Amino acid sequence: MNRMVDMTTTDPITLEVVRNKVDGIANEMQSTLLRSSFSTVVKGKG
């Protein structure tokens, strides 16, 4: 079964799902960074 898919156009629904997922990942990274920046356990070695 060879199925050719035209990758020049993007399905708007798929694009929105991926965009929302990436946005959620970025929000989680931001929350983690903010939480760890106030933590006394995380210290740089130097």
C-alpha positions as a printed Julia matrix, in Angstrom:
46×3 Matrix{Float64}:
  0.0    0.0    0.0
  1.69   3.14  -1.19
 -0.19   6.24  -0.19
  1.13   9.58  -1.32
  0.28  12.51   0.92
  0.5   16.09  -0.27
  2.58  17.78   2.43
  2.39  21.25   0.89
 -0.98  21.95   2.48
 -1.78  21.51   6.15
 -5.12  20.45   7.5
 -6.38  23.39   9.61
 -7.7   21.09  12.34
 -4.42  19.21  12.65
 -2.53  22.5   12.66
 -4.67  23.83  15.52
 -4.28  20.62  17.54
 -0.5   20.71  17.16
 -0.38  24.44  17.94
 -2.38  23.96  21.14
 -0.18  21.04  22.19
  3.01  23.04  21.65
  1.48  25.98  23.54
  0.66  23.68  26.46
  4.19  22.29  26.5
  5.62  25.83  26.55
  3.33  26.75  29.46
  4.46  23.7   31.42
  8.12  24.56  30.77
  7.47  28.09  32.02
  5.79  26.82  35.18
  8.61  24.37  35.87
 11.24  27.05  35.36
  9.45  29.46  37.69
  9.0   26.81  40.39
 12.62  25.69  40.23
 13.93  29.26  40.27
 12.49  29.75  43.78
 13.64  26.36  45.05
 16.5   26.26  47.56
 17.3   22.68  46.54
 18.45  23.6   43.03
 21.91  25.15  43.26
 24.55  25.7   40.63
 27.89  24.01  40.99
 30.79  26.31  40.53
